Short mmCIF file of C-alpha atoms in Angstrom, two decimals:
data_model
loop_
_atom_site.label_atom_id
_atom_site.label_comp_id
_atom_site.label_asym_id
_atom_site.label_seq_id
_atom_site.Cartn_x
_atom_site.Cartn_y
_atom_site.Cartn_z
CA MET R 1 11.44 -31.12 -14.95
CA PHE R 2 12.00 -28.27 -17.41
CA ILE R 3 8.38 -27.14 -16.99
CA PHE R 4 8.77 -26.92 -13.20
CA THR R 5 11.99 -24.93 -13.56
CA TYR R 6 10.39 -22.62 -16.10
CA PHE R 7 7.22 -21.93 -14.11
CA GLY R 8 9.16 -21.86 -10.85
CA SER R 9 11.45 -19.11 -12.12
CA LEU R 10 8.43 -17.20 -13.49
CA ILE R 11 6.75 -17.29 -10.08
CA VAL R 12 9.92 -16.28 -8.24
CA ASN R 13 10.47 -13.44 -10.70
CA PHE R 14 6.86 -12.30 -10.31
CA ILE R 15 7.07 -12.27 -6.51
CA ASP R 16 10.43 -10.50 -6.66
CA GLN R 17 9.08 -7.74 -8.92
CA LEU R 18 5.82 -7.42 -6.99
CA GLY R 19 7.82 -7.03 -3.77
CA GLY R 20 10.05 -4.42 -5.42
CA ILE R 21 7.06 -2.42 -6.66
CA VAL R 22 5.34 -2.50 -3.24
CA ILE R 23 8.55 -1.43 -1.46
CA LEU R 24 9.11 1.41 -3.95
CA ALA R 25 5.51 2.64 -3.58
CA SER R 26 5.81 2.45 0.22
CA LYS R 27 9.04 4.47 0.25
CA ALA R 28 7.48 7.07 -2.05
CA LEU R 29 4.37 7.38 0.12
CA ILE R 30 6.42 7.57 3.32
CA ASN R 31 8.10 10.65 1.81
CA VAL R 32 4.65 12.23 1.43
CA PHE R 33 3.69 11.57 5.05
CA LYS R 34 7.11 12.65 6.32
CA GLY R 35 6.52 15.98 4.62
CA SER R 36 9.73 15.82 2.58
CA PHE R 37 7.64 16.64 -0.42
CA ARG R 38 8.90 18.36 -3.58
CA ILE R 39 6.27 20.85 -4.63
CA LYS R 40 7.91 22.10 -7.85
CA GLN R 41 8.56 18.60 -9.24
CA THR R 42 5.04 17.50 -8.26
CA ILE R 43 3.41 20.49 -9.97
CA ASP R 44 5.47 19.73 -13.10
CA GLN R 45 4.09 16.20 -13.03
CA PHE R 46 0.52 17.46 -12.42
CA TYR R 47 0.91 19.37 -15.66
CA THR R 48 2.49 16.46 -17.58
CA ILE R 49 0.01 13.84 -16.41
CA GLY R 50 -3.09 15.97 -15.99
CA VAL R 51 -3.07 18.83 -18.46
CA THR R 52 -1.20 17.34 -21.41
CA SER R 53 -3.23 14.12 -21.27
CA SER R 54 -6.60 15.91 -21.32
CA PHE R 55 -6.96 15.95 -25.08
CA ILE R 56 -6.46 12.20 -25.56
CA VAL R 57 -8.84 11.51 -22.66
CA ILE R 58 -11.47 13.81 -24.21
CA LEU R 59 -11.09 12.17 -27.61
CA THR R 60 -11.31 8.57 -26.39
CA SER R 61 -14.10 9.31 -23.90
CA LEU R 62 -16.24 10.98 -26.54
CA PHE R 63 -16.12 7.91 -28.74
CA ILE R 64 -16.56 5.51 -25.83
CA GLY R 65 -19.74 7.36 -24.83
CA MET R 66 -20.99 7.36 -28.42
CA VAL R 67 -20.31 3.65 -28.97
CA GLU R 68 -21.81 2.81 -25.59
CA ALA R 69 -25.06 4.64 -26.44
CA LEU R 70 -25.23 2.95 -29.83
CA GLN R 71 -24.71 -0.58 -28.48
CA ILE R 72 -27.05 -0.18 -25.52
CA TYR R 73 -29.78 1.30 -27.71
CA HIS R 74 -29.82 -1.75 -29.97
CA GLY R 75 -30.10 -4.08 -26.97
CA PHE R 76 -32.60 -2.06 -24.97
CA GLN R 77 -34.80 -1.32 -27.96
CA LYS R 78 -35.87 -4.99 -27.98
CA PHE R 79 -37.42 -4.50 -24.55
CA GLY R 80 -38.72 -1.00 -25.17
CA ALA R 81 -36.25 0.34 -22.64
CA GLU R 82 -34.36 2.70 -24.91
CA ASN R 83 -35.27 5.68 -22.73
CA ILE R 84 -32.95 4.54 -19.96
CA ILE R 85 -29.83 4.52 -22.12
CA GLY R 86 -28.79 7.84 -20.60
CA TYR R 87 -28.59 6.30 -17.15
CA THR R 88 -26.95 3.11 -18.44
CA VAL R 89 -24.26 5.04 -20.29
CA ALA R 90 -23.66 7.26 -17.24
CA VAL R 91 -23.41 4.40 -14.76
CA SER R 92 -21.18 2.24 -16.94
CA LEU R 93 -18.91 5.20 -17.64
CA GLY R 94 -18.81 6.27 -14.00
CA ARG R 95 -18.17 2.89 -12.47
CA GLU R 96 -16.18 1.09 -15.11
CA LEU R 97 -15.37 2.52 -18.50
CA SER R 98 -13.99 5.93 -17.58
CA PRO R 99 -11.62 4.70 -14.84
CA VAL R 100 -10.36 1.75 -16.89
CA PHE R 101 -9.98 3.50 -20.25
CA THR R 102 -8.54 6.67 -18.75
CA ALA R 103 -5.99 4.64 -16.80
CA LEU R 104 -5.10 2.71 -19.97
CA MET R 105 -4.65 5.99 -21.85
CA ILE R 106 -2.37 7.28 -19.07
CA VAL R 107 -0.37 4.05 -19.30
CA ALA R 108 0.05 4.49 -23.03
CA ARG R 109 0.87 8.17 -22.85
CA ASN R 110 2.57 8.80 -19.50
CA ILE R 111 3.64 5.58 -17.81
CA SER R 112 5.56 4.47 -20.90
CA ALA R 113 7.29 7.87 -21.01
CA MET R 114 7.91 7.74 -17.25
CA SER R 115 9.60 4.37 -17.52
CA ALA R 116 11.67 5.40 -20.56
CA GLU R 117 12.77 8.69 -18.94
CA ILE R 118 13.79 7.08 -15.64
CA GLY R 119 15.38 4.16 -17.51
CA THR R 120 17.48 6.56 -19.57
CA MET R 121 18.51 8.41 -16.41
CA LYS R 122 19.50 5.07 -14.91
CA ILE R 123 21.70 3.87 -17.77
CA THR R 124 23.37 7.27 -18.20
CA GLU R 125 24.29 7.33 -14.48
CA GLN R 126 22.08 10.37 -13.76
CA ILE R 127 20.44 8.46 -10.89
CA ASP R 128 23.89 7.52 -9.54
CA ALA R 129 24.96 11.16 -9.81
CA MET R 130 21.93 12.18 -7.77
CA GLU R 131 22.73 9.61 -5.08
CA VAL R 132 26.36 10.71 -4.93
CA MET R 133 25.19 14.30 -4.41
CA ALA R 134 23.23 12.97 -1.40
CA VAL R 135 19.87 13.55 -3.09
CA ASP R 136 17.37 10.71 -2.70
CA PRO R 137 16.22 9.70 -6.22
CA ILE R 138 12.98 8.24 -4.84
CA ASN R 139 12.13 11.53 -3.20
CA TYR R 140 13.18 13.57 -6.23
CA ILE R 141 11.93 11.41 -9.09
CA VAL R 142 9.46 8.77 -7.91
CA THR R 143 7.34 10.47 -5.24
CA PRO R 144 6.25 13.43 -7.44
CA ARG R 145 5.25 11.06 -10.24
CA ILE R 146 3.25 8.75 -7.99
CA VAL R 147 1.52 11.61 -6.17
CA ALA R 148 0.67 13.37 -9.44
CA THR R 149 -0.75 10.21 -11.02
CA VAL R 150 -2.84 9.37 -7.94
CA VAL R 151 -4.21 12.92 -7.73
CA MET R 152 -4.73 13.63 -11.44
CA LEU R 153 -6.29 10.35 -12.54
CA PRO R 154 -9.60 10.97 -10.68
CA PHE R 155 -9.79 14.44 -12.27
CA LEU R 156 -9.22 12.93 -15.69
CA VAL R 157 -11.90 10.33 -14.94
CA ALA R 158 -14.29 13.16 -14.03
CA LEU R 159 -13.46 14.80 -17.37
CA SER R 160 -13.97 11.48 -19.11
CA ASN R 161 -17.39 11.08 -17.46
CA VAL R 162 -18.52 14.50 -18.65
CA VAL R 163 -17.27 14.05 -22.22
CA GLY R 164 -18.44 10.42 -22.43
CA ASN R 165 -21.95 11.43 -21.39
CA ILE R 166 -21.95 14.23 -23.94
CA GLY R 167 -20.98 11.64 -26.57
CA GLY R 168 -23.76 9.34 -25.39
CA TYR R 169 -26.26 12.23 -25.47
CA ILE R 170 -25.26 13.23 -29.01
CA VAL R 171 -25.77 9.71 -30.34
CA GLY R 172 -28.83 8.95 -28.19
CA VAL R 173 -30.74 12.15 -28.77
CA PHE R 174 -29.60 13.44 -32.15
CA ILE R 175 -28.96 10.19 -34.03
CA LEU R 176 -31.15 7.56 -32.33
CA LYS R 177 -33.90 10.08 -31.56
CA VAL R 178 -34.33 9.16 -27.88
CA ASN R 179 -36.36 11.74 -26.01
CA SER R 180 -33.99 14.37 -24.67
CA VAL R 181 -35.92 15.04 -21.45
CA SER R 182 -36.24 11.37 -20.50
CA TYR R 183 -32.54 10.83 -21.34
CA ILE R 184 -31.53 13.46 -18.78
CA ASP R 185 -34.29 12.66 -16.27
CA ASN R 186 -33.28 8.99 -16.08
CA ILE R 187 -29.72 9.98 -15.24
CA LYS R 188 -30.94 12.39 -12.55
CA GLN R 189 -33.34 9.82 -11.12
CA TYR R 190 -31.20 6.69 -10.98
CA LEU R 191 -27.57 7.74 -10.90
CA ASP R 192 -26.14 7.70 -7.36
CA LEU R 193 -23.24 9.83 -6.24
CA SER R 194 -21.59 6.55 -5.22
CA ASP R 195 -21.57 5.46 -8.89
CA LEU R 196 -19.17 8.31 -9.53
CA THR R 197 -17.15 8.15 -6.30
CA TYR R 198 -16.47 4.42 -6.84
CA GLY R 199 -14.96 5.36 -10.18
CA PHE R 200 -12.82 8.08 -8.62
CA ILE R 201 -11.56 5.71 -5.91
CA LYS R 202 -10.75 3.12 -8.58
CA ALA R 203 -8.88 5.78 -10.55
CA ALA R 204 -6.76 6.75 -7.54
CA VAL R 205 -5.91 3.08 -6.88
CA PHE R 206 -5.08 2.55 -10.56
CA GLY R 207 -2.91 5.67 -10.42
CA LEU R 208 -0.92 4.31 -7.50
CA ILE R 209 -0.45 0.94 -9.19
CA ILE R 210 0.55 2.12 -12.66
CA SER R 211 2.88 4.93 -11.55
CA SER R 212 4.65 2.57 -9.13
CA ILE R 213 5.08 0.00 -11.91
CA GLY R 214 6.35 2.65 -14.37
CA CYS R 215 8.90 4.04 -11.91
CA TYR R 216 10.01 0.56 -10.77
CA MET R 217 10.60 -0.63 -14.34
CA GLY R 218 12.54 2.54 -15.11
CA LEU R 219 14.73 2.28 -12.02
CA ASN R 220 15.53 -1.34 -12.81
CA THR R 221 16.66 -0.68 -16.37
CA SER R 222 19.97 -2.11 -17.50
CA LYS R 223 21.75 -3.05 -20.72
CA GLY R 224 21.66 0.26 -22.58
CA ALA R 225 19.14 1.47 -25.14
CA LYS R 226 17.72 -2.02 -25.62
CA GLY R 227 17.12 -2.19 -21.87
CA VAL R 228 15.17 1.09 -21.97
CA GLY R 229 12.95 -0.36 -24.69
CA LEU R 230 12.43 -3.55 -22.71
CA SER R 231 11.57 -1.79 -19.47
CA THR R 232 9.15 0.52 -21.28
CA THR R 233 7.39 -2.44 -22.88
CA LYS R 234 7.24 -4.22 -19.53
CA ALA R 235 5.87 -1.12 -17.83
CA VAL R 236 3.05 -0.83 -20.39
CA VAL R 237 2.14 -4.53 -20.41
CA VAL R 238 2.33 -5.06 -16.65
CA SER R 239 0.43 -1.81 -15.92
CA SER R 240 -2.33 -2.66 -18.39
CA VAL R 241 -2.81 -6.14 -16.96
CA ALA R 242 -2.63 -4.77 -13.42
CA ILE R 243 -5.43 -2.30 -14.16
CA LEU R 244 -7.75 -5.08 -15.29
CA VAL R 245 -6.86 -7.34 -12.34
CA ALA R 246 -7.25 -4.51 -9.84
CA ASP R 247 -10.52 -3.50 -11.51
CA TYR R 248 -11.96 -6.97 -10.96
CA ILE R 249 -10.77 -7.12 -7.36
CA LEU R 250 -12.13 -3.66 -6.53
CA SER R 251 -15.44 -4.33 -8.29
CA ALA R 252 -15.92 -7.77 -6.73
CA PHE R 253 -14.85 -7.14 -3.18
CA LEU R 254 -15.18 -3.46 -2.44
CA PHE R 255 -18.01 -2.07 -4.51
CA MET P 1 42.77 10.05 3.37
CA ILE P 2 41.04 6.92 2.08
CA GLU P 3 42.28 3.48 2.95
CA ILE P 4 40.72 0.42 1.37
CA LYS P 5 41.26 -2.95 3.00
CA ASN P 6 40.35 -6.41 1.68
CA LEU P 7 37.64 -5.08 -0.60
CA ARG P 8 35.75 -7.83 -2.35
CA LYS P 9 32.98 -7.61 -4.91
CA ALA P 10 31.62 -10.43 -7.04
CA PHE P 11 28.81 -10.58 -9.58
CA GLY P 12 27.56 -14.15 -9.37
CA ASN P 13 30.60 -16.37 -9.83
CA GLN P 14 32.71 -13.58 -11.31
CA VAL P 15 34.97 -12.03 -8.68
CA VAL P 16 35.74 -8.47 -9.79
CA LEU P 17 37.50 -7.08 -6.73
CA ASN P 18 39.46 -9.73 -4.87
CA ASN P 19 40.56 -8.53 -1.41
CA LEU P 20 41.84 -5.28 -2.86
CA ASP P 21 44.00 -2.94 -0.74
CA LEU P 22 44.65 0.70 -1.64
CA LYS P 23 45.69 3.88 0.12
CA ILE P 24 44.81 7.26 -1.37
CA GLU P 25 47.06 10.03 -0.09
CA ALA P 26 45.57 13.39 0.86
CA GLY P 27 46.36 16.26 -1.49
CA LYS P 28 47.73 13.97 -4.21
CA ILE P 29 46.47 12.68 -7.53
CA THR P 30 46.28 8.91 -7.48
CA VAL P 31 45.68 7.23 -10.81
CA ILE P 32 44.46 3.64 -11.08
CA LEU P 33 45.40 2.07 -14.38
CA GLY P 34 44.26 -1.24 -15.73
CA LYS P 35 42.99 -3.06 -18.73
CA SER P 36 39.27 -2.92 -19.60
CA GLY P 37 37.05 -5.16 -17.52
CA GLN P 38 39.42 -5.37 -14.55
CA GLY P 39 37.04 -3.64 -12.14
CA LYS P 40 38.30 -0.06 -12.19
CA SER P 41 34.78 1.41 -12.34
CA VAL P 42 33.54 -1.12 -9.77
CA LEU P 43 36.26 0.15 -7.42
CA ILE P 44 35.17 3.78 -7.76
CA LYS P 45 31.48 2.87 -7.50
CA SER P 46 32.20 0.93 -4.31
CA ILE P 47 33.85 3.96 -2.74
CA ILE P 48 31.12 6.44 -3.70
CA GLY P 49 28.43 3.98 -2.62
CA THR P 50 26.58 3.29 -5.86
CA LEU P 51 27.64 -0.37 -5.57
CA LYS P 52 27.73 -2.34 -2.35
CA PRO P 53 30.87 -4.46 -1.91
CA ASP P 54 30.51 -7.96 -0.46
CA SER P 55 33.14 -7.44 2.23
CA GLY P 56 36.13 -5.32 3.25
CA LYS P 57 36.60 -1.83 4.62
CA ILE P 58 36.71 1.63 3.09
CA MET P 59 38.14 3.94 5.73
CA PHE P 60 37.61 7.69 5.37
CA ASP P 61 38.66 9.94 8.24
CA ASN P 62 39.09 6.75 10.32
CA LYS P 63 35.47 5.68 9.75
CA ASN P 64 34.42 2.68 7.71
CA LEU P 65 32.05 3.90 4.99
CA LEU P 66 30.59 0.42 4.61
CA ASP P 67 29.33 0.39 8.21
CA MET P 68 27.49 3.69 7.89
CA LYS P 69 23.75 4.18 7.65
CA LEU P 70 22.61 6.24 4.63
CA PRO P 71 22.11 9.61 6.43
CA GLU P 72 25.63 9.43 7.90
CA PHE P 73 27.10 8.27 4.59
CA ASN P 74 25.34 11.12 2.78
CA LYS P 75 27.16 13.60 5.06
CA ILE P 76 30.45 12.03 3.93
CA ARG P 77 29.27 12.11 0.31
CA MET P 78 29.01 15.87 0.60
CA LYS P 79 32.81 15.82 0.85
CA PHE P 80 33.02 13.91 -2.45
CA GLY P 81 32.87 15.20 -5.98
CA VAL P 82 32.45 12.77 -8.86
CA LEU P 83 33.01 13.18 -12.57
CA PHE P 84 31.23 10.25 -14.21
CA GLN P 85 32.39 8.53 -17.38
CA GLU P 86 29.75 10.23 -19.58
CA ALA P 87 29.45 13.23 -17.20
CA ALA P 88 25.93 12.11 -16.12
CA LEU P 89 24.42 15.57 -16.62
CA PHE P 90 20.67 15.82 -16.10
CA ASP P 91 19.11 15.95 -19.59
CA SER P 92 16.12 17.95 -18.46
CA MET P 93 18.20 20.76 -16.94
CA ASN P 94 20.36 23.38 -18.59
CA VAL P 95 24.02 23.87 -17.67
CA PHE P 96 23.25 26.44 -14.98
CA GLU P 97 20.68 24.17 -13.29
CA ASN P 98 23.02 21.17 -13.55
CA VAL P 99 25.95 22.97 -11.96
CA ALA P 100 23.81 24.62 -9.30
CA PHE P 101 21.96 21.38 -8.48
CA PRO P 102 23.95 20.22 -5.41
CA VAL P 103 24.17 23.67 -3.82
CA VAL P 104 20.49 24.36 -4.43
CA GLU P 105 19.44 20.95 -3.09
CA HIS P 106 21.46 21.30 0.09
CA LYS P 107 21.05 25.07 0.39
CA LEU P 108 24.81 25.48 0.62
CA ILE P 109 24.85 28.97 -0.86
CA ASN P 110 22.60 31.98 -0.44
CA LYS P 111 20.11 32.06 -3.35
CA LYS P 112 21.30 35.42 -4.70
CA ASN P 113 24.93 34.22 -4.79
CA ILE P 114 24.25 31.03 -6.75
CA LYS P 115 24.58 32.72 -10.13
CA ASP P 116 28.01 34.15 -9.25
CA GLU P 117 29.18 30.83 -7.84
CA VAL P 118 28.09 28.92 -10.95
CA ARG P 119 29.94 31.47 -13.09
CA ARG P 120 33.02 31.11 -10.90
CA VAL P 121 33.22 27.32 -11.27
CA LEU P 122 32.45 27.50 -14.99
CA ASP P 123 35.39 29.92 -15.31
CA LEU P 124 37.55 27.44 -13.38
CA VAL P 125 36.76 24.71 -15.92
CA GLU P 126 37.33 27.24 -18.71
CA LEU P 127 33.80 27.30 -20.07
CA GLY P 128 32.34 30.44 -21.60
CA ASP P 129 28.75 31.43 -22.08
CA VAL P 130 26.99 28.06 -21.82
CA GLU P 131 24.64 28.44 -18.83
CA GLU P 132 21.49 28.36 -20.94
CA LYS P 133 22.54 25.38 -23.07
CA TYR P 134 21.21 21.87 -22.51
CA PRO P 135 23.49 18.79 -22.33
CA SER P 136 22.32 17.65 -25.77
CA GLU P 137 23.77 20.88 -27.24
CA LEU P 138 27.26 20.29 -25.76
CA SER P 139 30.28 18.42 -27.13
CA GLY P 140 31.78 15.50 -25.19
CA GLY P 141 34.60 17.65 -23.81
CA MET P 142 32.19 20.42 -22.75
CA LYS P 143 29.99 17.90 -20.97
CA LYS P 144 32.98 16.69 -18.99
CA ARG P 145 33.84 20.28 -18.04
CA VAL P 146 30.27 20.94 -16.90
CA GLY P 147 30.36 17.65 -14.95
CA LEU P 148 33.58 18.78 -13.32
CA ALA P 149 32.10 22.19 -12.51
CA ARG P 150 29.16 20.42 -10.81
CA ALA P 151 31.60 18.22 -8.91
CA ILE P 152 33.67 21.11 -7.53
CA ILE P 153 30.91 23.59 -6.69
CA THR P 154 30.44 21.95 -3.28
CA LYS P 155 34.18 22.38 -2.55
CA PRO P 156 34.79 18.64 -2.08
CA GLN P 157 37.76 17.21 -0.21
CA ILE P 158 38.21 14.45 -2.75
CA ILE P 159 37.24 14.25 -6.42
CA PHE P 160 36.73 10.95 -8.21
CA PHE P 161 37.23 10.78 -11.96
CA ASP P 162 35.82 7.72 -13.74
CA GLU P 163 37.57 7.43 -17.12
CA PRO P 164 37.64 11.22 -17.64
CA THR P 165 39.01 11.06 -21.19
CA THR P 166 37.11 8.09 -22.61
CA GLY P 167 35.47 8.90 -25.92
CA LEU P 168 37.38 12.15 -26.41
CA ASP P 169 39.88 12.93 -29.15
CA PRO P 170 43.58 13.29 -28.10
CA ILE P 171 43.53 17.10 -28.03
CA VAL P 172 40.41 17.31 -25.85
CA SER P 173 41.75 14.43 -23.71
CA TYR P 174 44.92 16.41 -23.11
CA SER P 175 42.98 19.55 -22.20
CA ILE P 176 40.81 17.60 -19.72
CA ALA P 177 43.87 15.96 -18.17
CA LYS P 178 45.55 19.36 -17.85
CA LEU P 179 42.37 20.72 -16.31
CA ILE P 180 42.41 17.98 -13.65
CA LYS P 181 45.99 18.88 -12.79
CA ASP P 182 45.24 22.62 -12.67
CA MET P 183 42.10 22.00 -10.61
CA LYS P 184 44.04 20.01 -8.05
CA ALA P 185 46.64 22.77 -7.83
CA LYS P 186 44.02 25.53 -7.45
CA LEU P 187 41.70 23.73 -5.02
CA ASN P 188 44.28 21.54 -3.28
CA THR P 189 41.93 18.57 -3.32
CA THR P 190 42.70 14.88 -3.32
CA CYS P 191 41.96 13.17 -6.63
CA LEU P 192 41.37 9.55 -7.57
CA VAL P 193 41.43 9.00 -11.31
CA ILE P 194 40.43 5.72 -12.95
CA THR P 195 41.68 5.41 -16.50
CA HIS P 196 43.30 3.13 -19.03
CA ASP P 197 44.95 6.11 -20.72
CA LEU P 198 48.68 6.05 -19.94
CA ASP P 199 49.26 9.55 -21.34
CA VAL P 200 46.73 10.97 -18.90
CA ALA P 201 48.35 9.07 -16.03
CA ASN P 202 51.77 10.33 -17.03
CA LEU P 203 50.59 13.92 -17.20
CA ILE P 204 48.67 14.19 -13.94
CA ALA P 205 49.60 11.40 -11.50
CA ASP P 206 51.50 11.67 -8.24
CA PHE P 207 50.90 7.98 -7.54
CA ILE P 208 49.91 5.21 -9.92
CA GLY P 209 48.35 1.87 -9.07
CA PHE P 210 47.78 -0.99 -11.48
CA LEU P 211 44.62 -3.05 -11.11
CA ASP P 212 44.68 -6.59 -12.41
CA GLY P 213 42.73 -9.70 -11.41
CA GLY P 214 40.78 -7.75 -8.81
CA LYS P 215 43.88 -6.55 -6.94
CA ILE P 216 46.28 -3.62 -7.04
CA ILE P 217 49.37 -5.50 -8.16
CA GLU P 218 51.64 -2.44 -8.36
CA PHE P 219 51.44 0.88 -6.54
CA ASP P 220 54.13 3.52 -6.46
CA GLU P 221 55.09 7.09 -7.17
CA LYS P 222 54.74 7.88 -10.86
CA GLU P 223 58.46 7.80 -11.66
CA ASN P 224 58.97 4.46 -9.92
CA PHE P 225 55.83 2.98 -11.46
CA PHE P 226 57.16 3.50 -14.97
CA ARG P 227 60.28 1.52 -13.95
CA SER P 228 58.16 -1.40 -12.67
CA ASN P 229 59.50 -4.89 -13.24
CA SER P 230 56.11 -6.55 -12.96
CA PRO P 231 55.56 -8.50 -16.21
CA ILE P 232 51.86 -7.57 -16.35
CA VAL P 233 52.60 -3.88 -15.84
CA ARG P 234 55.45 -4.00 -18.36
CA GLU P 235 53.17 -5.64 -20.91
CA PHE P 236 50.63 -2.82 -20.43
CA LEU P 237 53.27 -0.08 -20.63
CA ASP P 238 54.95 -1.62 -23.68
CA ALA P 239 51.60 -2.12 -25.44
CA PHE P 240 50.87 1.57 -24.96
CA LYS P 241 54.26 2.60 -26.31
CA GLY P 242 53.72 0.30 -29.28
CA GLY P 243 50.27 1.81 -29.88
#
């Protein structure tokens, strides 16, 4: 009986939170289509999410590209196919690794901060103050963050693709001594534009999901400083899992 | 000005407001006293709409606030000013931006006059050169003054004070209480003050109500209130004298 109660409450809680996140995202997006859009706050978020996250995306992407080239080389060498590692690195970065790792980096760097900032505003009655002054907190706080994450994540993925491929090229050509011309030619020959656009679409979807989760967790913070910590942890864990689940669904059914 | 009828709010099985009735007179300072955990903050949050009561009526200008849709209620909210318990200043904004926030958001004042208006309300709350400071650089008393400046910049008809002196030392508490009284005299607004501080109530109140068990069990003019025969009120008053 206890097991049923336990799992039952987990399921109810999951559906409740999922519903809350979807409703919050819908309200935020309705603000965009209604045109009640806050340009200054959105540009601030473009800077926070896009510009200030560039360095960590460059750093991680460089090493992902390098590791990818190294691993693929050792596998492909057995079949004499080491010349196509350039294409393999590019396609795996474009379709999979760049969107997923960049989104995870944004979760670690921005979504956690988003949740903590909104959570602190919630427990210190700043959100209540906004409401009392007849200012919609979703329009003021949530919509700019969701829009900025959805818009900036594909740009960061593009940056990640470029840097990751440079990393792959450095390892492939300078360390593993793969022919430089065939490395580039294989990418030119086999890589489709769709390999990149799929990644950008994934990034935008991930952006919508993780920013909605971050804002929802922040807005539902209670119980003081401990509550801020809890909601931040939940935002990071739930966003990270959601990226992987959404990645599978998008890869399996759409692309 | 505001009439509350049969207001009820429960959190699970815990009934916090139990068919509460209260009338707030226009142009007067009404103080609601009560022990901690009796629902004083829940009462104020129910009126300003940050908590939704389970049932009852909150009449303002003969309209029930609880029946209103958000856009209509927001128009009424523009007639409210609220000083929150911890001032609720926006951390990311400096004092100028905090105070100017409601008038900028609702474009209530011409852009070039905002600076003068912010200075005017900061003078009213007796704050000097603090426009460029951030909330983290202010003392508790200064935060409350900035919060009050933000509350009055829209020229509200009624100002709500949620525990305005909590966490302040007696001297600063006195200065804030005196400020509330001066503010009411200068702006001729209605004030509802929620507090457990009897000294504050004594200094500023025109009317005092006592909240206990989710109801206002005593409500009268200040002088009469202090002569109350209610055992619960007497216990509270005597405990304060003893303290």
